[in-house]
Each structure stands twice: as structure tokens, then as C-alpha cells.
Amino acid sequence: MENRKNMKGIVFTLEAMVVFSFFMIILFSTLLLINQPEPPIPLYETVMLNDIYQVLELNYHTDLSQFCITGIVSPELKEYLDYVERESGYSVFFSFNGVNYNLENCNKIISQNRLLVYLDISSDASSNPDVSYFHELKIGLCKKHN
Amino acid sequence: MKTIKMKDKQKGIFSIDASFAVIILLTMSFLFYVFLEAADTSFKQLNTRQKTASLLVFSNEIVRNEATVKTNTESISNKISIESLNNYISYLNQLNSSPYNFNYMEISLCYRSGSCTKLFNKSYSNQTISAERICINRFIIIEGIQDQEGIMRICID
């Protein structure tokens, strides 16, 4: 009887510990549940990249095809890409068969593989020319260069 | 006699049990405050995401359909016809409530040359516009004698 009396009080009781542990578990699990994870795909940037590519397809299709064939970006296309960078705060990069534009020091945010259709006749040493229409161009956004 | 004295000494003004209880109570209150803060931030984030999603859908409607250049068979996405855009804006002007329950809407057109025009702005509630206005820039081509590149800026609250 005296032993029981001694166990009471002084240090926090077992019941209180159990209640407190329950409280902590519920609180932390709710905290974990309400913390919303970042969306896996940046929505705004994806829409922006789609818009940019659509404008490029409408106004700079030949320049894009030229880039894929020769690896050179025309001054008109470069001017437009500079305008995009000024207005959006993001710079655009291209990559096709190992030829890159603006990919050096790129802090990549998002990239997509887009279908670019143009007629490409690559002639080899043999007599059969290789004709292809569908090409995969990688395009993406980087954070603006300082 | 001695044991009674010891017990009296242990009682004191503030017992160990009571101090533990106070510490635990303070910790619980702090944790509950942290929980409320996190819940508030989370709901605000959710609200902003919902607004952003509505803005994206609304801007898509304009840029990919309503204000675009149309042929007999297709509408050319991101190529804006000023005539179609004006028609859509006059339709928006007739509405008493905003299409996506926005409190405020604004549409501006900026040409690559640098000139910007505010084409439409309307407030749908008597509340003052909050600082949390969300805007989106859509890269477009504006149809004309010479097609010009530009940006359509759509802001909502």
C-alpha cells in the first residue's frame, strides 16, 4: 500500500504518458498529411514551354529545321529566343542529335521531346539516299543566366 | 513524526508533478499552434493552386480557342485574331458574373515592339482587390498585315 502511494505523483504517471503519446502521434500524422507535396511537373513552366514551341512552329519552323540540319541558329530565331528570355526570365535550349543550343551552364527546369517534321535527305557514300520526315527535337527551359 | 515532516517539505509551493504538467501543457499548446499554422499555410497553398488551375483553363480558352484565327476546319492555337479577341471581350463585358468565380479579371496585350494595351478589366465583387493577384503570360502571335509576336497577359484575383 505504501509502495503504491510512493509510485503516485512525483514523476509523470503512465496514463498521462500514454495520452500525451497519442496526442503527439495524431498531431504529427495530421501535420504530415496536410503538408502538400510540390507537384511533380511545374504547371506554369509546362504551359509556357508549350506556348513557346507553338509560336516557334508557326513562325520559325524553317529556322528550327535548319538548326537540326546544320546546327546553326538563325539570327531571327536567336532574337526571338532572347525576347522570350527577357520577358519570361527563362532561357530556352534545344538539343538535336548531340547538337545543342544554350545548353551550357543551363540550370534545367523542364524539357520535352517534340516531333519536328521536315524532309531530310542525307546522302551517304552508297547510292541509296536516306529519307526521313519525323525528327525528335529536345526543347526545354533553364533558369535565366546572370 | 519525521515522515510527516518530510511529506510537508515535499509538498512545497510547486510540486514536481505540477511543473511537469505545466511543461507538457506549454509544449502541447505550442505544438497545436504549429499545427494550426501548417493547416493555414496548406489551405492557402491549395487555394492558390486552385486559382492557378482556373487561370490556366481560362487563358487556354482564350489563347487556344476563343480569340484565335479560325479557318473552315481548324482554329490555330496561339495565333490571335484581334477581331475574335474583341468579340470575346464584348461577351465578357456582358456577363454579370465572372466565368470561373474570379473577383477580378484583366486582359492585356503586349507586342514584341514593346507597346502594351489593356483590353479588359472588370471587378466582380465589391471587395477590394487583394494583393494575391495571379497573372499568366501567354506567348502568342498577333495576326496582322505582318504577324507580330507578343504576350497576352491575363490576371485574376
Coordinates of N, CA, C and O in Angstrom, one line a residue, chain B residues 41-128:
Chain B
T41 N -1.3 27.5 -43.8 CA -0.4 27.5 -45.0 C -0.9 26.6 -46.0 O -0.9 26.9 -47.2
S42 N -1.3 25.4 -45.6 CA -1.7 24.3 -46.5 C -3.0 24.8 -47.3 O -3.1 24.6 -48.5
F43 N -3.9 25.3 -46.6 CA -5.2 25.7 -47.2 C -4.9 26.9 -48.1 O -5.5 27.0 -49.2
K44 N -4.0 27.8 -47.7 CA -3.7 28.9 -48.6 C -3.1 28.4 -49.9 O -3.4 28.9 -51.0
Q45 N -2.2 27.5 -49.8 CA -1.5 26.9 -50.9 C -2.5 26.2 -51.8 O -2.4 26.4 -53.1
L46 N -3.4 25.5 -51.2 CA -4.5 24.8 -52.0 C -5.3 25.8 -52.8 O -5.6 25.6 -54.0
N47 N -5.6 26.9 -52.1 CA -6.5 27.9 -52.7 C -5.7 28.6 -53.9 O -6.3 28.8 -55.0
T48 N -4.4 28.8 -53.7 CA -3.6 29.4 -54.8 C -3.5 28.5 -56.0 O -3.6 28.9 -57.1
R49 N -3.3 27.2 -55.7 CA -3.2 26.2 -56.7 C -4.5 26.1 -57.5 O -4.5 25.9 -58.8
Q50 N -5.6 26.1 -56.8 CA -6.9 26.1 -57.5 C -7.1 27.3 -58.4 O -7.6 27.2 -59.5
K51 N -6.7 28.5 -57.9 CA -6.8 29.7 -58.7 C -5.9 29.6 -59.9 O -6.3 30.0 -61.0
T52 N -4.7 29.1 -59.7 CA -3.8 29.0 -60.8 C -4.3 28.0 -61.9 O -4.3 28.3 -63.1
A53 N -4.9 26.9 -61.4 CA -5.5 26.0 -62.4 C -6.7 26.6 -63.1 O -6.8 26.4 -64.4
S54 N -7.5 27.4 -62.4 CA -8.6 28.0 -63.1 C -8.1 29.0 -64.1 O -8.6 29.2 -65.2
L55 N -7.0 29.8 -63.7 CA -6.5 30.8 -64.6 C -5.9 30.1 -65.9 O -6.1 30.6 -67.0
L56 N -5.3 28.9 -65.7 CA -4.7 28.2 -66.8 C -5.8 27.8 -67.8 O -5.7 28.0 -69.0
V57 N -6.9 27.3 -67.2 CA -8.0 26.8 -68.1 C -8.6 28.0 -68.8 O -8.9 28.0 -70.0
F58 N -8.8 29.1 -68.1 CA -9.4 30.3 -68.6 C -8.5 30.9 -69.8 O -9.0 31.2 -70.8
S59 N -7.2 31.0 -69.5 CA -6.3 31.5 -70.5 C -6.2 30.6 -71.7 O -6.1 31.0 -72.8
N60 N -6.3 29.3 -71.5 CA -6.3 28.3 -72.6 C -7.5 28.5 -73.5 O -7.4 28.4 -74.7
E61 N -8.7 28.8 -72.8 CA -9.9 29.0 -73.6 C -9.7 30.2 -74.6 O -10.1 30.1 -75.7
I62 N -9.0 31.2 -74.1 CA -8.8 32.4 -75.0 C -7.7 32.1 -76.0 O -8.0 32.4 -77.2
V63 N -6.6 31.7 -75.6 CA -5.4 31.5 -76.4 C -5.5 30.4 -77.4 O -5.0 30.4 -78.5
R64 N -6.3 29.3 -77.1 CA -6.3 28.2 -77.9 C -7.7 28.0 -78.7 O -7.8 27.2 -79.5
N65 N -8.6 28.9 -78.3 CA -9.9 28.7 -79.0 C -10.6 30.0 -79.3 O -10.7 30.4 -80.4
E66 N -11.1 30.7 -78.2 CA -12.0 31.8 -78.5 C -11.4 33.0 -79.3 O -12.1 33.6 -80.1
A67 N -10.2 33.3 -79.0 CA -9.6 34.5 -79.7 C -8.7 34.1 -80.9 O -7.9 35.0 -81.3
T68 N -8.7 32.9 -81.3 CA -7.7 32.5 -82.3 C -8.2 32.8 -83.7 O -9.3 33.0 -84.0
V69 N -7.2 32.7 -84.6 CA -7.5 32.8 -86.0 C -8.2 31.4 -86.5 O -7.6 30.4 -86.1
K70 N -9.3 31.5 -87.1 CA -10.0 30.3 -87.5 C -10.1 30.1 -89.0 O -10.4 31.1 -89.7
T71 N -10.0 28.9 -89.4 CA -10.3 28.6 -90.8 C -11.5 27.8 -90.8 O -12.2 27.6 -89.8
N72 N -11.9 27.2 -92.0 CA -13.1 26.4 -92.1 C -13.0 25.2 -91.2 O -14.0 24.6 -90.8
T73 N -11.8 24.7 -91.1 CA -11.6 23.4 -90.4 C -10.9 23.4 -89.1 O -11.0 22.4 -88.4
E74 N -10.2 24.5 -88.8 CA -9.4 24.4 -87.6 C -9.3 25.8 -87.0 O -9.5 26.8 -87.6
S75 N -8.9 25.9 -85.7 CA -8.5 27.1 -85.1 C -7.1 27.0 -84.8 O -6.6 26.0 -84.2
I76 N -6.3 28.0 -85.2 CA -4.9 27.9 -85.0 C -4.5 28.4 -83.6 O -4.6 29.6 -83.3
S77 N -4.0 27.5 -82.8 CA -3.7 27.8 -81.4 C -2.6 28.8 -81.3 O -1.6 28.8 -82.1
N78 N -2.7 29.7 -80.4 CA -1.7 30.7 -80.1 C -1.6 31.8 -81.2 O -0.7 32.7 -81.0
K79 N -2.4 31.7 -82.2 CA -2.4 32.8 -83.2 C -3.7 33.6 -83.0 O -4.8 33.1 -83.3
I80 N -3.5 34.8 -82.5 CA -4.7 35.6 -82.1 C -5.2 36.6 -83.2 O -4.4 37.3 -83.8
S81 N -6.5 36.5 -83.4 CA -7.1 37.5 -84.3 C -7.7 38.6 -83.4 O -8.5 38.3 -82.5
I82 N -7.4 39.8 -83.7 CA -7.8 40.9 -82.9 C -9.4 41.0 -82.9 O -10.0 41.3 -81.9
E83 N -10.0 40.7 -84.1 CA -11.4 40.7 -84.2 C -12.1 39.7 -83.3 O -13.0 40.0 -82.5
S84 N -11.6 38.5 -83.3 CA -12.1 37.5 -82.4 C -11.9 37.8 -80.9 O -12.8 37.6 -80.1
L85 N -10.8 38.4 -80.6 CA -10.5 38.8 -79.3 C -11.5 39.9 -78.8 O -12.0 39.8 -77.7
N86 N -11.7 40.9 -79.7 CA -12.7 41.9 -79.3 C -14.1 41.4 -79.1 O -14.8 41.8 -78.2
N87 N -14.4 40.4 -80.0 CA -15.8 39.8 -79.8 C -15.9 39.1 -78.4 O -16.9 39.2 -77.8
Y88 N -14.8 38.4 -78.1 CA -14.8 37.6 -76.8 C -14.9 38.6 -75.6 O -15.6 38.4 -74.7
I89 N -14.1 39.7 -75.8 CA -14.1 40.7 -74.7 C -15.5 41.4 -74.6 O -16.0 41.6 -73.4
S90 N -16.2 41.6 -75.7 CA -17.5 42.2 -75.6 C -18.5 41.2 -74.9 O -19.4 41.6 -74.2
Y91 N -18.3 39.9 -75.2 CA -19.0 38.9 -74.5 C -18.8 38.9 -73.0 O -19.7 38.8 -72.2
L92 N -17.5 39.0 -72.6 CA -17.1 39.1 -71.2 C -17.7 40.3 -70.5 O -18.2 40.3 -69.4
N93 N -17.8 41.4 -71.3 CA -18.4 42.7 -70.7 C -19.8 42.5 -70.4 O -20.4 43.2 -69.5
Q94 N -20.5 41.7 -71.2 CA -22.0 41.5 -71.0 C -22.3 40.7 -69.7 O -23.3 40.7 -69.1
L95 N -21.3 39.9 -69.3 CA -21.5 39.0 -68.2 C -21.6 39.7 -66.8 O -20.8 40.6 -66.6
N96 N -22.5 39.3 -66.0 CA -22.6 39.9 -64.7 C -21.7 39.2 -63.7 O -21.3 39.8 -62.7
S97 N -21.4 38.0 -63.9 CA -20.5 37.2 -63.0 C -19.4 36.7 -63.8 O -19.5 36.5 -65.0
S98 N -18.2 36.5 -63.2 CA -17.1 36.0 -63.9 C -17.2 34.5 -64.2 O -17.8 33.8 -63.5
P99 N -16.6 34.1 -65.3 CA -16.8 32.6 -65.7 C -16.3 31.6 -64.7 O -16.8 30.6 -64.6
Y100 N -15.2 31.9 -64.0 CA -14.7 31.0 -63.0 C -14.8 31.5 -61.6 O -13.9 31.2 -60.8
N101 N -15.7 32.3 -61.3 CA -15.9 32.9 -60.0 C -14.7 33.7 -59.5 O -14.3 33.7 -58.4
F102 N -14.1 34.4 -60.5 CA -13.0 35.3 -60.1 C -13.5 36.6 -59.6 O -14.6 37.0 -60.0
N103 N -12.8 37.2 -58.7 CA -13.3 38.5 -58.2 C -12.9 39.7 -59.1 O -13.5 40.7 -59.1
Y104 N -11.8 39.4 -59.9 CA -11.3 40.5 -60.8 C -10.6 39.8 -62.0 O -10.0 38.7 -61.8
M105 N -10.8 40.4 -63.1 CA -10.1 39.9 -64.3 C -9.5 41.0 -65.2 O -10.1 42.1 -65.2
E106 N -8.4 40.7 -65.7 CA -7.7 41.7 -66.6 C -7.0 41.1 -67.7 O -6.4 40.0 -67.5
I107 N -7.2 41.6 -68.9 CA -6.5 41.0 -70.1 C -5.7 42.2 -70.8 O -6.3 43.2 -71.1
S108 N -4.5 42.0 -71.0 CA -3.6 42.9 -71.7 C -2.9 42.2 -72.8 O -2.6 41.0 -72.8
L109 N -2.6 43.1 -73.8 CA -1.8 42.5 -75.0 C -0.6 43.3 -75.2 O -0.6 44.6 -75.2
C110 N 0.6 42.7 -75.2 CA 1.9 43.3 -75.3 C 2.5 42.9 -76.6 O 2.7 41.7 -76.8
Y111 N 2.9 43.8 -77.5 CA 3.5 43.5 -78.7 C 5.0 43.3 -78.4 O 5.5 43.9 -77.5
R112 N 5.7 42.7 -79.3 CA 7.2 42.5 -79.2 C 7.9 43.8 -79.3 O 8.9 44.0 -78.7
S113 N 7.3 44.7 -80.0 CA 7.9 46.1 -80.2 C 7.9 46.8 -78.8 O 8.7 47.8 -78.6
G114 N 7.1 46.4 -77.9 CA 7.1 47.0 -76.5 C 5.8 47.7 -76.1 O 5.6 47.9 -75.0
S115 N 4.9 47.9 -77.1 CA 3.7 48.6 -76.8 C 2.7 47.6 -76.1 O 2.6 46.5 -76.6
C116 N 2.0 48.1 -75.1 CA 1.1 47.2 -74.4 C -0.3 47.9 -74.3 O -0.4 49.1 -74.2
T117 N -1.3 47.2 -74.5 CA -2.7 47.7 -74.3 C -3.5 46.9 -73.4 O -3.5 45.7 -73.5
K118 N -4.2 47.6 -72.4 CA -5.1 46.9 -71.5 C -6.4 46.8 -72.2 O -7.0 47.8 -72.5
L119 N -6.8 45.6 -72.5 CA -8.1 45.4 -73.3 C -9.3 45.3 -72.4 O -10.4 45.7 -72.8
F120 N -9.1 44.7 -71.3 CA -10.3 44.4 -70.5 C -9.9 44.4 -69.0 O -8.9 43.8 -68.7
N121 N -10.7 45.0 -68.2 CA -10.5 44.8 -66.7 C -11.9 45.0 -66.0 O -12.6 46.0 -66.4
K122 N -12.2 44.1 -65.2 CA -13.5 44.2 -64.6 C -13.4 43.6 -63.2 O -12.8 42.5 -63.0
S123 N -14.1 44.2 -62.2 CA -14.1 43.7 -60.9 C -15.5 43.1 -60.7 O -16.5 43.8 -61.0
Y124 N -15.6 41.9 -60.1 CA -16.9 41.3 -60.0 C -17.4 41.3 -58.5 O -18.4 40.7 -58.2
S125 N -16.7 41.9 -57.7 CA -17.2 42.0 -56.3 C -16.8 43.3 -55.7 O -16.0 44.1 -56.2
N126 N -17.5 43.7 -54.6 CA -17.3 45.0 -54.0 C -16.0 45.0 -53.1 O -15.6 46.0 -52.7
Q127 N -15.5 43.8 -52.9 CA -14.3 43.7 -52.1 C -13.1 44.4 -52.7 O -13.1 44.4 -54.0
T128 N -12.3 44.9 -51.9 CA -11.0 45.5 -52.5 C -10.2 44.3 -53.0 O -10.1 43.3 -52.4

